[in-house]
mmCIF file of C-alpha atoms in Angstrom:
data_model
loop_
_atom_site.group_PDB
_atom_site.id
_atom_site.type_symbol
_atom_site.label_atom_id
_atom_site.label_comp_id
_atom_site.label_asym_id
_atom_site.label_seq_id
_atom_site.Cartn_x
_atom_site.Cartn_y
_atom_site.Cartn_z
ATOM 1 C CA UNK A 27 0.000 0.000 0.000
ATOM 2 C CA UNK A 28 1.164 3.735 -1.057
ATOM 3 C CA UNK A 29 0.137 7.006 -0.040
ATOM 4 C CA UNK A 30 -1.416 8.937 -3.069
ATOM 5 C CA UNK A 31 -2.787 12.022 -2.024
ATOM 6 C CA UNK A 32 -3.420 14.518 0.495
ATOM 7 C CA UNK A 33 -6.450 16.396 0.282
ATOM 8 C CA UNK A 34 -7.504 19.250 2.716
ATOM 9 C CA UNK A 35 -10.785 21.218 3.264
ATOM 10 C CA UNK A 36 -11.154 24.663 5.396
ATOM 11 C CA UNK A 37 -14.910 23.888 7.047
ATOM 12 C CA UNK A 38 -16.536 26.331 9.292
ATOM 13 C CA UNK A 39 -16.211 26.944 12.116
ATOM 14 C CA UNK A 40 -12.998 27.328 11.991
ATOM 15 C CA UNK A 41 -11.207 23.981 11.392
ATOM 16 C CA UNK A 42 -9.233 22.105 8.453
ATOM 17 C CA UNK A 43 -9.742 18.657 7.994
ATOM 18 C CA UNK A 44 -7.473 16.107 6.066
ATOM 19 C CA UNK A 45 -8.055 12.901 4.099
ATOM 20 C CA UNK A 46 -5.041 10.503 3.322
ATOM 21 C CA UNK A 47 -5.463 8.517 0.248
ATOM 22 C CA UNK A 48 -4.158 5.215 -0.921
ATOM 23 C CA UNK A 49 -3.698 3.416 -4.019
ATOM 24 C CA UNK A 50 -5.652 0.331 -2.272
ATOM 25 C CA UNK A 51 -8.729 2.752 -1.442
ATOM 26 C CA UNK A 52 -7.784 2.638 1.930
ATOM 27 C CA UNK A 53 -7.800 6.382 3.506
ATOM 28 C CA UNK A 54 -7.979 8.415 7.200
ATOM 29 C CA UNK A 55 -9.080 11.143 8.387
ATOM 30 C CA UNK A 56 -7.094 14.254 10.617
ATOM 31 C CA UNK A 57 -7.276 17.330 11.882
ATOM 32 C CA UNK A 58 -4.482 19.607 11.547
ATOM 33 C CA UNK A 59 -5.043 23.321 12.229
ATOM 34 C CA UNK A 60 -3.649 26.333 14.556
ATOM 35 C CA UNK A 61 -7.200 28.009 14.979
ATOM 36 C CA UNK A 62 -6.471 31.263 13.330
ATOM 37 C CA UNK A 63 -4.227 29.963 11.339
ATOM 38 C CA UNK A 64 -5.386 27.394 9.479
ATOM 39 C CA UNK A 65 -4.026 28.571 5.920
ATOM 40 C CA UNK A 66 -0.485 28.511 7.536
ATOM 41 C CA UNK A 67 -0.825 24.995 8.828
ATOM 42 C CA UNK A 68 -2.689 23.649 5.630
ATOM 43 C CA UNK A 69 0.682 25.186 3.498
ATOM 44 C CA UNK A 70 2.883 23.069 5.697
ATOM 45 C CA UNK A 71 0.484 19.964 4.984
ATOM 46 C CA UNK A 72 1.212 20.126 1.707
ATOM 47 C CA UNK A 73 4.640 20.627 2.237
ATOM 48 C CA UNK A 74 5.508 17.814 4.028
ATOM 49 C CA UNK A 75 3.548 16.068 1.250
ATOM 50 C CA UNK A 76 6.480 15.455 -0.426
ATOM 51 C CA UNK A 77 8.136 13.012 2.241
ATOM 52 C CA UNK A 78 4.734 11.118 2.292
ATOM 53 C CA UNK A 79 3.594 10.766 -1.231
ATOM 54 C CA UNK A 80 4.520 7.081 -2.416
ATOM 55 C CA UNK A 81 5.647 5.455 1.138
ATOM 56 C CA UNK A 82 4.202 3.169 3.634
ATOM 57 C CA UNK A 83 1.705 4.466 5.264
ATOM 58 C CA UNK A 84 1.768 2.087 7.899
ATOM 59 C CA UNK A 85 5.162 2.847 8.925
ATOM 60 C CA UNK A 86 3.572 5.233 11.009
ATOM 61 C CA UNK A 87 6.197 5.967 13.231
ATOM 62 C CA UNK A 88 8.662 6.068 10.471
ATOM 63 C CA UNK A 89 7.024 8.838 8.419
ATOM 64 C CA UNK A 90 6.664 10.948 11.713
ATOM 65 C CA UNK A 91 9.976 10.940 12.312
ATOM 66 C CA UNK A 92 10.981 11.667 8.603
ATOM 67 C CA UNK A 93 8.731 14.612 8.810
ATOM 68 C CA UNK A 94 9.884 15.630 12.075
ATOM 69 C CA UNK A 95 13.800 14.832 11.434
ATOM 70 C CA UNK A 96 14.304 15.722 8.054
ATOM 71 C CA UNK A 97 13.697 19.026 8.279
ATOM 72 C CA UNK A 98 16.278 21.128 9.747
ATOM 73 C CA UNK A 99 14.001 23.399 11.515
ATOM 74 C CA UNK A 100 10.949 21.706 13.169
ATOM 75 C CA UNK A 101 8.588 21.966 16.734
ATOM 76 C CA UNK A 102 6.083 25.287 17.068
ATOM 77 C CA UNK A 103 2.903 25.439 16.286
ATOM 78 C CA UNK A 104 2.895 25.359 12.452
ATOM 79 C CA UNK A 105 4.842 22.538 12.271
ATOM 80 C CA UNK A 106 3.675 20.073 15.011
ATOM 81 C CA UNK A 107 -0.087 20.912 14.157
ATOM 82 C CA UNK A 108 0.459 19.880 10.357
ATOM 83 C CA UNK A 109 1.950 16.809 11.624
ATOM 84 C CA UNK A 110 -0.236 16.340 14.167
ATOM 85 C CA UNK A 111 -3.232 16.258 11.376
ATOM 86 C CA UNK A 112 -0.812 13.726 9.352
ATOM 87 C CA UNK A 113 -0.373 11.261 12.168
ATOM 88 C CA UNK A 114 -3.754 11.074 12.918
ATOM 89 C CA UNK A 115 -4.725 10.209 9.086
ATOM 90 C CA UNK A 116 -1.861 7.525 9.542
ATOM 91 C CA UNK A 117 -3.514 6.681 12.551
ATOM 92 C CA UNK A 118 -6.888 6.218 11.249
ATOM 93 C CA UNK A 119 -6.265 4.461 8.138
ATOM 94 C CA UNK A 120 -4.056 2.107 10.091
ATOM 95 C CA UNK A 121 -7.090 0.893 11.944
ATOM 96 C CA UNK A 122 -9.225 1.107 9.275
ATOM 97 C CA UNK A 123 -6.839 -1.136 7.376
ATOM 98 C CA UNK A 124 -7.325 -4.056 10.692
ATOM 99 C CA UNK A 125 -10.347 -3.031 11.242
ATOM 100 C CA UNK A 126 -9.902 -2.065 14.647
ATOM 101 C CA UNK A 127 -10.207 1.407 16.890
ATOM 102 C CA UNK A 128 -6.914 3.067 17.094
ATOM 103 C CA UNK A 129 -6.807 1.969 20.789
ATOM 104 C CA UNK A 130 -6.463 -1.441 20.384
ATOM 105 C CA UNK A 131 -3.130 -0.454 18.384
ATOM 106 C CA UNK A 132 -1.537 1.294 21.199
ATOM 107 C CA UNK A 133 -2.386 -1.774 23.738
ATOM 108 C CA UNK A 134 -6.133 -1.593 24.514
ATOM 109 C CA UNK A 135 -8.040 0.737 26.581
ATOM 110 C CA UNK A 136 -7.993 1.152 30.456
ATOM 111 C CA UNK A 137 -11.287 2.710 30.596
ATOM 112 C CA UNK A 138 -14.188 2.091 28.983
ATOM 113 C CA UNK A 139 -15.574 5.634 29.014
ATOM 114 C CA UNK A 140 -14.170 9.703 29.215
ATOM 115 C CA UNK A 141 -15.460 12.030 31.479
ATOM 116 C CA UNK A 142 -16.255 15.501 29.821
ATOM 117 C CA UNK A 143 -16.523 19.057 30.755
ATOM 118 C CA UNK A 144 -18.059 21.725 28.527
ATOM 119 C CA UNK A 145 -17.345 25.605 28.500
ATOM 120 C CA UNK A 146 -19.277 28.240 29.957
ATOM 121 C CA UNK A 147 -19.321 32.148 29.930
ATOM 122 C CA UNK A 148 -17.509 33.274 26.865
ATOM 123 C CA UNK A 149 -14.091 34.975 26.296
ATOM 124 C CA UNK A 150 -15.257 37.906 28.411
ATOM 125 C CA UNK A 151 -16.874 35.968 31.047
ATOM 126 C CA UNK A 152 -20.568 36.365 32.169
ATOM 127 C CA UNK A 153 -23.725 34.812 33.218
ATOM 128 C CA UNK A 154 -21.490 32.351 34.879
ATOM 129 C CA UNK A 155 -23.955 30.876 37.492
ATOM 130 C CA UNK A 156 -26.561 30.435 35.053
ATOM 131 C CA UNK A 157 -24.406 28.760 32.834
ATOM 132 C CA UNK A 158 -22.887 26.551 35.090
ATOM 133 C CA UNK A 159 -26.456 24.820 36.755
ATOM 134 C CA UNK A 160 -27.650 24.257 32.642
ATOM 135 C CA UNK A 161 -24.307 22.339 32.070
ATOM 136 C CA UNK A 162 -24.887 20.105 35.157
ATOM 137 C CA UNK A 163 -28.447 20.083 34.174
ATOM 138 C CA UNK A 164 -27.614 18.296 30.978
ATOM 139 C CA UNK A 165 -25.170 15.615 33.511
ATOM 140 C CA UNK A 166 -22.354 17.089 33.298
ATOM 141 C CA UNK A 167 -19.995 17.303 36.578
ATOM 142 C CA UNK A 168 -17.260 19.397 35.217
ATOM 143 C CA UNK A 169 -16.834 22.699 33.399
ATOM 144 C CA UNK A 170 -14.418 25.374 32.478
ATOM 145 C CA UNK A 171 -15.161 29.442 32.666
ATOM 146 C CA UNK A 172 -12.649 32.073 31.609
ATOM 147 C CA UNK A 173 -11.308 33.368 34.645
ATOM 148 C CA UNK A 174 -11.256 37.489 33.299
ATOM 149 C CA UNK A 175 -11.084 39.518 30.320
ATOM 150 C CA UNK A 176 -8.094 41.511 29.436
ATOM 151 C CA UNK A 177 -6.071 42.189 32.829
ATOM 152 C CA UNK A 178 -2.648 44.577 32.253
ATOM 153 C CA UNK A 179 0.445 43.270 33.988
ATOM 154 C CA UNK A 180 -0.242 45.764 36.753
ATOM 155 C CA UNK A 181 -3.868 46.285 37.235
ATOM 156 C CA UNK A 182 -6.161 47.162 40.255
ATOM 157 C CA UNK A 183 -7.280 44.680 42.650
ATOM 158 C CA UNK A 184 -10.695 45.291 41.725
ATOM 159 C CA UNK A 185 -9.951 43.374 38.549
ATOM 160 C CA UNK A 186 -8.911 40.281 40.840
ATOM 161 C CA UNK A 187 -12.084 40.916 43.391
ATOM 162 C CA UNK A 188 -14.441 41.059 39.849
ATOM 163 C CA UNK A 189 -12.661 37.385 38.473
ATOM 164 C CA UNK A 190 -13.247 36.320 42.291
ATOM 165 C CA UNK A 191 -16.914 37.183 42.607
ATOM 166 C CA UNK A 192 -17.273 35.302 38.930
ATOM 167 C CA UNK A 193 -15.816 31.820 40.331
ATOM 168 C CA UNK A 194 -18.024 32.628 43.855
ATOM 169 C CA UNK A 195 -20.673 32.841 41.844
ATOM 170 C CA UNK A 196 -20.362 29.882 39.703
ATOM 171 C CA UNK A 197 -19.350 27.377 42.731
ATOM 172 C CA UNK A 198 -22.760 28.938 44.641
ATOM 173 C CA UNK A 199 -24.621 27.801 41.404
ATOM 174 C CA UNK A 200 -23.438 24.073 41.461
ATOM 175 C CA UNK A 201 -22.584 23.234 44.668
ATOM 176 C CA UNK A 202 -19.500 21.693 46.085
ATOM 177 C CA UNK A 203 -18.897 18.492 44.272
ATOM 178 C CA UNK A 204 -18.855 19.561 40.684
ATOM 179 C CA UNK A 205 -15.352 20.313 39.386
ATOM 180 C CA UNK A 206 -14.679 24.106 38.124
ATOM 181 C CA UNK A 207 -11.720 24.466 35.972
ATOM 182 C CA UNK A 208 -10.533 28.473 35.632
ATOM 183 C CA UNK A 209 -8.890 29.128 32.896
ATOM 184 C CA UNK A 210 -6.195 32.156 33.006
ATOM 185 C CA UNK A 211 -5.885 31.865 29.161
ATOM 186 C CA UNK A 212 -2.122 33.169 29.218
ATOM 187 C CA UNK A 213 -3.935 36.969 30.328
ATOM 188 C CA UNK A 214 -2.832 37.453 33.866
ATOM 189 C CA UNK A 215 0.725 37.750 33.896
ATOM 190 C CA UNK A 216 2.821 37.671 36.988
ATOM 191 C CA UNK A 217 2.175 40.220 39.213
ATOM 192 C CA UNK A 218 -1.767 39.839 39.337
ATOM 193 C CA UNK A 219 -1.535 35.797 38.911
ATOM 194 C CA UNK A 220 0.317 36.048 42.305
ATOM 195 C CA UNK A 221 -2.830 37.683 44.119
ATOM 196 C CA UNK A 222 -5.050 35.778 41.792
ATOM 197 C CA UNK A 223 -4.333 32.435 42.725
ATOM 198 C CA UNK A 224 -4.279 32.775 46.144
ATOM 199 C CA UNK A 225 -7.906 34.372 46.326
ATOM 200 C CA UNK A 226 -9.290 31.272 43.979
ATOM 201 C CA UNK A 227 -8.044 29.138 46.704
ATOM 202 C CA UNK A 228 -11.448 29.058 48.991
ATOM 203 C CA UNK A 229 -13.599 28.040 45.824
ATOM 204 C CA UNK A 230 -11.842 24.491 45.463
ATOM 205 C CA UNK A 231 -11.242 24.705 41.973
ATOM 206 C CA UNK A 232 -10.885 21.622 39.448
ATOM 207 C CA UNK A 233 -7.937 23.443 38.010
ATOM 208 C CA UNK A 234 -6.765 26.533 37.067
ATOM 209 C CA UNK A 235 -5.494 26.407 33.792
ATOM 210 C CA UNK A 236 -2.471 28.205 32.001
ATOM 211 C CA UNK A 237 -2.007 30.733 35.140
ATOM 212 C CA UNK A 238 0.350 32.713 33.284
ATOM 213 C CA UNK A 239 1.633 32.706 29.473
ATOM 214 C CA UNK A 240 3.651 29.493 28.428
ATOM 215 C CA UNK A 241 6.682 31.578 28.163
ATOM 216 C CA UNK A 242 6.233 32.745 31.522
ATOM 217 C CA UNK A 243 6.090 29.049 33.357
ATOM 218 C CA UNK A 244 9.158 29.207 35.185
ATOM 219 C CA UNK A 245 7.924 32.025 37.342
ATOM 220 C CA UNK A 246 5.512 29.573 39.166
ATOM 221 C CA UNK A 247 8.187 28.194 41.296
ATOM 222 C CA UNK A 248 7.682 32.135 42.766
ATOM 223 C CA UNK A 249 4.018 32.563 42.374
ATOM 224 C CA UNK A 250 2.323 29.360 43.212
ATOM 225 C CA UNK A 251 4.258 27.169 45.773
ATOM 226 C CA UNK A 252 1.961 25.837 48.304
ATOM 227 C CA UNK A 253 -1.426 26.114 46.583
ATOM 228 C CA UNK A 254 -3.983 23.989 47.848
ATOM 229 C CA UNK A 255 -5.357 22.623 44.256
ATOM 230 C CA UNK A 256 -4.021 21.495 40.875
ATOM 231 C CA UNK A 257 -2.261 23.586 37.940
ATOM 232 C CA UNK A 258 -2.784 23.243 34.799
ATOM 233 C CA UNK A 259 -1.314 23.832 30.967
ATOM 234 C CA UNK A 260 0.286 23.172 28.046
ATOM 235 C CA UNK A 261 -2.049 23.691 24.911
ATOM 236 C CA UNK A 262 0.962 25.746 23.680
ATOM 237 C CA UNK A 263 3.518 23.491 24.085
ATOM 238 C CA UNK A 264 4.575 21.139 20.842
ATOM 239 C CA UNK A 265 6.653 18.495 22.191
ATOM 240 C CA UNK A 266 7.492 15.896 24.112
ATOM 241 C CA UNK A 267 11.022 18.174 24.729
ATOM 242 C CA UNK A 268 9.183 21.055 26.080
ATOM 243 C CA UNK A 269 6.515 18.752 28.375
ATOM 244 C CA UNK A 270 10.000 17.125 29.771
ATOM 245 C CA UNK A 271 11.377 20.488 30.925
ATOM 246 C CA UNK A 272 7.947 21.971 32.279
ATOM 247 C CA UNK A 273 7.564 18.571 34.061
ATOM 248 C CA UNK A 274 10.787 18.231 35.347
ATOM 249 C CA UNK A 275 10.272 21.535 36.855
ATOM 250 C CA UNK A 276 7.468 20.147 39.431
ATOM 251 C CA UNK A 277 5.600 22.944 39.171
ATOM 252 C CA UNK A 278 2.042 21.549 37.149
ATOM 253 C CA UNK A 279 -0.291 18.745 38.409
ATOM 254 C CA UNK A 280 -2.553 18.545 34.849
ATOM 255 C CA UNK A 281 -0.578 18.788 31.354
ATOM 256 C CA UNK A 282 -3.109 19.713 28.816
ATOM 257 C CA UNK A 283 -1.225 18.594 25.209
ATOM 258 C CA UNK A 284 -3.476 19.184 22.155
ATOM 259 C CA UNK A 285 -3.428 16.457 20.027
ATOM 260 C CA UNK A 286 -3.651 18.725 16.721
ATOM 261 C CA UNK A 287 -0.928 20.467 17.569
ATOM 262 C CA UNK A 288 1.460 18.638 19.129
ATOM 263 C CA UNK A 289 2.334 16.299 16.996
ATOM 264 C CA UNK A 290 -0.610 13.822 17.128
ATOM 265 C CA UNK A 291 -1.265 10.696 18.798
ATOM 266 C CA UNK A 292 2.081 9.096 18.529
ATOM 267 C CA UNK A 293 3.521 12.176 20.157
ATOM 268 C CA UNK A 294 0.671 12.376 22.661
ATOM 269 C CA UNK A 295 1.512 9.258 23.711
ATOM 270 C CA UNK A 296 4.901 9.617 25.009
ATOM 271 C CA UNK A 297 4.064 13.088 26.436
ATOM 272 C CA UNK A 298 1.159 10.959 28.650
ATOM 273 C CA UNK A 299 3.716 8.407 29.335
ATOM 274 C CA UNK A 300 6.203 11.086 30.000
ATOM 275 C CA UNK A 301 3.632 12.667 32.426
ATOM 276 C CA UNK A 302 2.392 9.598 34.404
ATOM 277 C CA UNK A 303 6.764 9.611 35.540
ATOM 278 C CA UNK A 304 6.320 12.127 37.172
ATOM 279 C CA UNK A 305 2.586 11.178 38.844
ATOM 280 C CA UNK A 306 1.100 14.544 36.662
ATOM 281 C CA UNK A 307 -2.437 13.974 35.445
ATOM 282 C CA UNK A 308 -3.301 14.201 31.595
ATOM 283 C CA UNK A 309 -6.399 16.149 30.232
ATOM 284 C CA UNK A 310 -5.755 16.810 26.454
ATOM 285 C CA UNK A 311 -7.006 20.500 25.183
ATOM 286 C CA UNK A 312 -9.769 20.262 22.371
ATOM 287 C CA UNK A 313 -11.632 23.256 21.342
ATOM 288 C CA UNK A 314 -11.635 21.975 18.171
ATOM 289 C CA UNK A 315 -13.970 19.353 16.094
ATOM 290 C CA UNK A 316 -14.664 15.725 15.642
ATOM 291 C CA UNK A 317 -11.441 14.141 14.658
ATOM 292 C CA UNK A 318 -9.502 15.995 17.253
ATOM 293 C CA UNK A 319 -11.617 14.567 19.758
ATOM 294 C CA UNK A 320 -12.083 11.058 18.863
ATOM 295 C CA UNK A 321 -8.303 11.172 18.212
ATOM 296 C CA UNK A 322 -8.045 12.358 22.435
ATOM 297 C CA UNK A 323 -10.589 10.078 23.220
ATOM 298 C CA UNK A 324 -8.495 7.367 21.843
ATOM 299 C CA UNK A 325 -5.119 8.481 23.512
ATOM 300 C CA UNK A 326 -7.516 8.773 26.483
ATOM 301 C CA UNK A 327 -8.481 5.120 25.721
ATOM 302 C CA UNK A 328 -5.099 3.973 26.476
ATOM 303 C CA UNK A 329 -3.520 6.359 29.352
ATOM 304 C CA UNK A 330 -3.738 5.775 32.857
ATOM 305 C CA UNK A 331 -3.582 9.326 33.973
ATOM 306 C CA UNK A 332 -5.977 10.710 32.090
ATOM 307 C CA UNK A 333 -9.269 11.963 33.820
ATOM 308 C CA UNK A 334 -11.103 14.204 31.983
ATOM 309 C CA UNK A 335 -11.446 15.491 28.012
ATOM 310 C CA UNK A 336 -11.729 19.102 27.058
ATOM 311 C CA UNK A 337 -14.846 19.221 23.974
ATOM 312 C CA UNK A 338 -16.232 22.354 22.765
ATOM 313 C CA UNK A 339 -19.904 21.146 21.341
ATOM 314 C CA UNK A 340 -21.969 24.356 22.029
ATOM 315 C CA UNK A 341 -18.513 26.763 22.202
ATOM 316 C CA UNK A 342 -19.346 30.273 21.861
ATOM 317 C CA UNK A 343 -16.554 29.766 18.408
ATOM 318 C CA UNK A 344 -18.939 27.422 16.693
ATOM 319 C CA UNK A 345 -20.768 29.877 14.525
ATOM 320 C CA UNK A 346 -21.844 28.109 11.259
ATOM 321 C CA UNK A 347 -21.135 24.566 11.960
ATOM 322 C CA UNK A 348 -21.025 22.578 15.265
ATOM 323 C CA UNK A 349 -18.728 19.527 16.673
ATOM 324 C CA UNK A 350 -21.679 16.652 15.205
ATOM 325 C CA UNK A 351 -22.186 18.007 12.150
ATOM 326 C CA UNK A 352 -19.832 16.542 9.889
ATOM 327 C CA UNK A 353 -20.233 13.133 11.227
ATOM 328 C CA UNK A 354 -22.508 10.322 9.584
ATOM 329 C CA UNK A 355 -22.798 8.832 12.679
ATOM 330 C CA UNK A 356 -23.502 11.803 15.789
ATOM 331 C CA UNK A 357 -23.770 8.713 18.451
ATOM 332 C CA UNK A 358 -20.004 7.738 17.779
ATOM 333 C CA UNK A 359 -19.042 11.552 20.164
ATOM 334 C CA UNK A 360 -22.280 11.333 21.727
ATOM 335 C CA UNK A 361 -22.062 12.656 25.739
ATOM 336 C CA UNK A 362 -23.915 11.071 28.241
ATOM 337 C CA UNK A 363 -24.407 11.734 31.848
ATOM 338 C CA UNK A 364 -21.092 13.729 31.284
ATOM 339 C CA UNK A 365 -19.270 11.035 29.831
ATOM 340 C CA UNK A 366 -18.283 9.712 25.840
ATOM 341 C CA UNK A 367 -17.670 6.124 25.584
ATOM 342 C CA UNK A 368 -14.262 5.260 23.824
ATOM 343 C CA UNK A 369 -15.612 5.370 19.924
ATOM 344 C CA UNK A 370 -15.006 1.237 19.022
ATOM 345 C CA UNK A 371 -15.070 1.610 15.282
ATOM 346 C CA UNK A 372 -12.700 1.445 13.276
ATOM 347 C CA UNK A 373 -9.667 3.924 12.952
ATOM 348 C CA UNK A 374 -10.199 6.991 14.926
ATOM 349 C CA UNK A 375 -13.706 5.526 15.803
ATOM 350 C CA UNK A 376 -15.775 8.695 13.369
ATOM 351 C CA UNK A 377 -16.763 8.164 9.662
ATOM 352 C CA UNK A 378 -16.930 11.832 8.564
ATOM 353 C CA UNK A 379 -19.411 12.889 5.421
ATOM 354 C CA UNK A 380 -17.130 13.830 3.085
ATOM 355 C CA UNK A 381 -19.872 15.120 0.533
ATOM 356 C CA UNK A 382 -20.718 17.606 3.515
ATOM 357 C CA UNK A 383 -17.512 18.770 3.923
ATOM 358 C CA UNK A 384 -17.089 19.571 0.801
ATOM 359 C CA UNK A 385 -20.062 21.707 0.608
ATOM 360 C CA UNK A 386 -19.080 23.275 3.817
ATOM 361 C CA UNK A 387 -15.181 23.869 2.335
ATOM 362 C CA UNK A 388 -17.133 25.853 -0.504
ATOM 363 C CA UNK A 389 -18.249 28.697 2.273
ATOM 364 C CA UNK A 390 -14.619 27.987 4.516
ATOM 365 C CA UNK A 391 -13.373 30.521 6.876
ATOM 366 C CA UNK A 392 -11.068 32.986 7.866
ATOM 367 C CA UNK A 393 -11.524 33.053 11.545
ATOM 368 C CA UNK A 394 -8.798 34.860 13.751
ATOM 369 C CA UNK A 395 -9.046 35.345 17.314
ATOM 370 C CA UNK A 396 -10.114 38.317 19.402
ATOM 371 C CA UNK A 397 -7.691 41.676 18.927
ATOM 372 C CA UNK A 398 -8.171 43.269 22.515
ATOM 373 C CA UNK A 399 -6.739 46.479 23.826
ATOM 374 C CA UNK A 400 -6.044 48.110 26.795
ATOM 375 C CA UNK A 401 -7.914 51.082 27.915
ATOM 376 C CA UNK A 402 -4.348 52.612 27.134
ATOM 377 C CA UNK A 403 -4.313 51.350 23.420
ATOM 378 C CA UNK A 404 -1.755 48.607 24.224
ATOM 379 C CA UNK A 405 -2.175 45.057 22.568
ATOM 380 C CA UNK A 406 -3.402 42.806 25.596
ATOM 381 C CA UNK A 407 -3.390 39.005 25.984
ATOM 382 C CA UNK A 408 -6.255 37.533 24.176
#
């Protein structure tokens, strides 16, 4: 069997999906994007193309490390996500091939189901509370808020008492034993995080997730010794390399590697592995769509520190097209009672309508994320 084609497809909301093609009819399906730049990331698809076009594509390991290897400069975002996309196309047409779920590949699951959480509250976050009780409503015992809007690097404290009433209010609306992740988004940098994370510390939260920028992770040692819950990031980190050193730093409980952009599932899979060394959970990012999730569901499948999936169905980004919608099958990523059973078809476990997608390709997008500003005119942390 030889590769014979990559094809790509930017689908609304803001996604790209990819199908690798065989000369046996055999194919899979991936995800590789950067949201906001999916253009970028699509290019480098193509580009790496040229290792892929005629070889193995079972050798699955072998063509990641040709693409990762052979060029001279590699990792960051626009790189790892293109491969990422690639390696879960391998991935899938690998078990499609067997005719067996991706997880059986890697050794067999551990778990039999995922437990979920779902977003509330928007990028400026509001309505909180009320959004909070609906998500446990619908079963689910986890969710994730933004924490605040824009925040300078010296701000008032009223900023901090504002993004403390918000949690207050949210833990008041669900009670103690549903899990509240807080998500910092990179926007508080170091001298507010310090106040911030202390005040959080009454509410019990799940996690709070990237409490500063990802260039900015060797301040925690300072900020956040002693805290009484867990820390949490790494959506924009791209390799195992980079996981080592923020792990070996001691500093994060929850690693949070997203597995279209770092390099897929074989790379996800040594990050976990990596992770579960050092007794740090796993809880893979995924604000994106179908195959990005089924491929974390099946990395999920098979590692023993993972305890919850990120999923964004009903995301305040999904304008146009939802998670669902491009599948042939919605019960495959179906949630219930705040859990997804590991998909057990074949591949990544999804069978995506193709004729839909291209349909969908025909409107695209060209989504980029917020620009915000300080009340000074400054460029703030989106």
């Amino acid at each position: 069997m030889k590769i014979t084609k990559l094809k790509t497809w930017q689908v609304p909301p803001r996604w790209l999906f990819l199908k690798i093609e065989t000369d046996e009819g055999c194919y899979g399906w991936g995800e590789p994007v950067v949201e906001g730049r999916a253009a970028t990331v699509e290019a480098a698809v193509h580009e790496l193309s040229d290792y892929l076009i005629g070889q193995d594509p079972h050798r699955i390991e072998h063509l990641w490390n040709m693409m990762y290897r052979a060029g001279f400069y590699r990792g960051g975002p626009i790189l790892m996500s293109a491969i990422a996309g690639i390696d879960q196309a391998l991935w899938d047409l690998k078990g499609r091939d067997l005719g067996v779920p991706v997880h059986q590949l890697l050794g067999g699951a551990v778990r039999d189901k995922m437990r979920m959480y779902a977003w509330t509250g928007g990028d400026r976050p509001s309505d909180v509370g009320a959004g909070a009780k609906a998500l446990v409503e619908k079963g689910f015992t986890a969710f994730k808020m933004n924490g605040t809007p824009e925040m300078q690097i010296v701000d008032s404290h009223r900023k901090v008492d504002e993004a403390v009433a918000r949690v207050a209010e949210a833990r008041n609306a669900v009670g103690p034993d549903v899990g509240i992740g807080i998500d910092f988004h990179g926007r508080v940098h170091r001298p507010m995080a310090k106040a911030l994370l202390r005040e959080l510390e009454p509410f019990h939260p799940m996690f709070v997730e990237e409490p500063v920028a990802p260039e900015h992770l060797p301040c925690l040692k300072d900020i956040a010794g002693g805290l009484g819950y867990p820390l949490a990031t790494g959506e924009r980190l791209h390799t195992r390399f980079q996981f080592r050193d923020l792990l070996a730093d001691g500093m994060i409980d929850i690693i949070q590697p997203d597995i279209s952009h770092c390099g897929g599932i074989s790379e996800g899979l040594k990050i976990a592995a990596l992770a579960s060394a050092y007794d740090v959970a796993l809880a893979p990012h995924c604000p994106l769509g179908p195959l990005t999730l089924a491929a974390s569901l099946q990395l999920d499948a098979v590692s023993h520190n993972a305890f919850i999936q990120e999923q964004s169905m009903g995301i305040h980004y999904n304008q146009g097209n939802d998670v669902l919608d491009y599948l042939i099958d919605k019960s495959a990523l179906a949630i219930e009672d705040g859990f997804c059973a590991i998909p057990q078809g074949p591949g990544l476990g999804v069978e995506i309508n193709e004729e839909f997608v291209e349909e969908r390709a025909k409107v695209g997008h060209r989504w980029r994320n917020p620009v915000w500003t300080h009340e000074d005119g400054s460029i703030a942390e989106w």
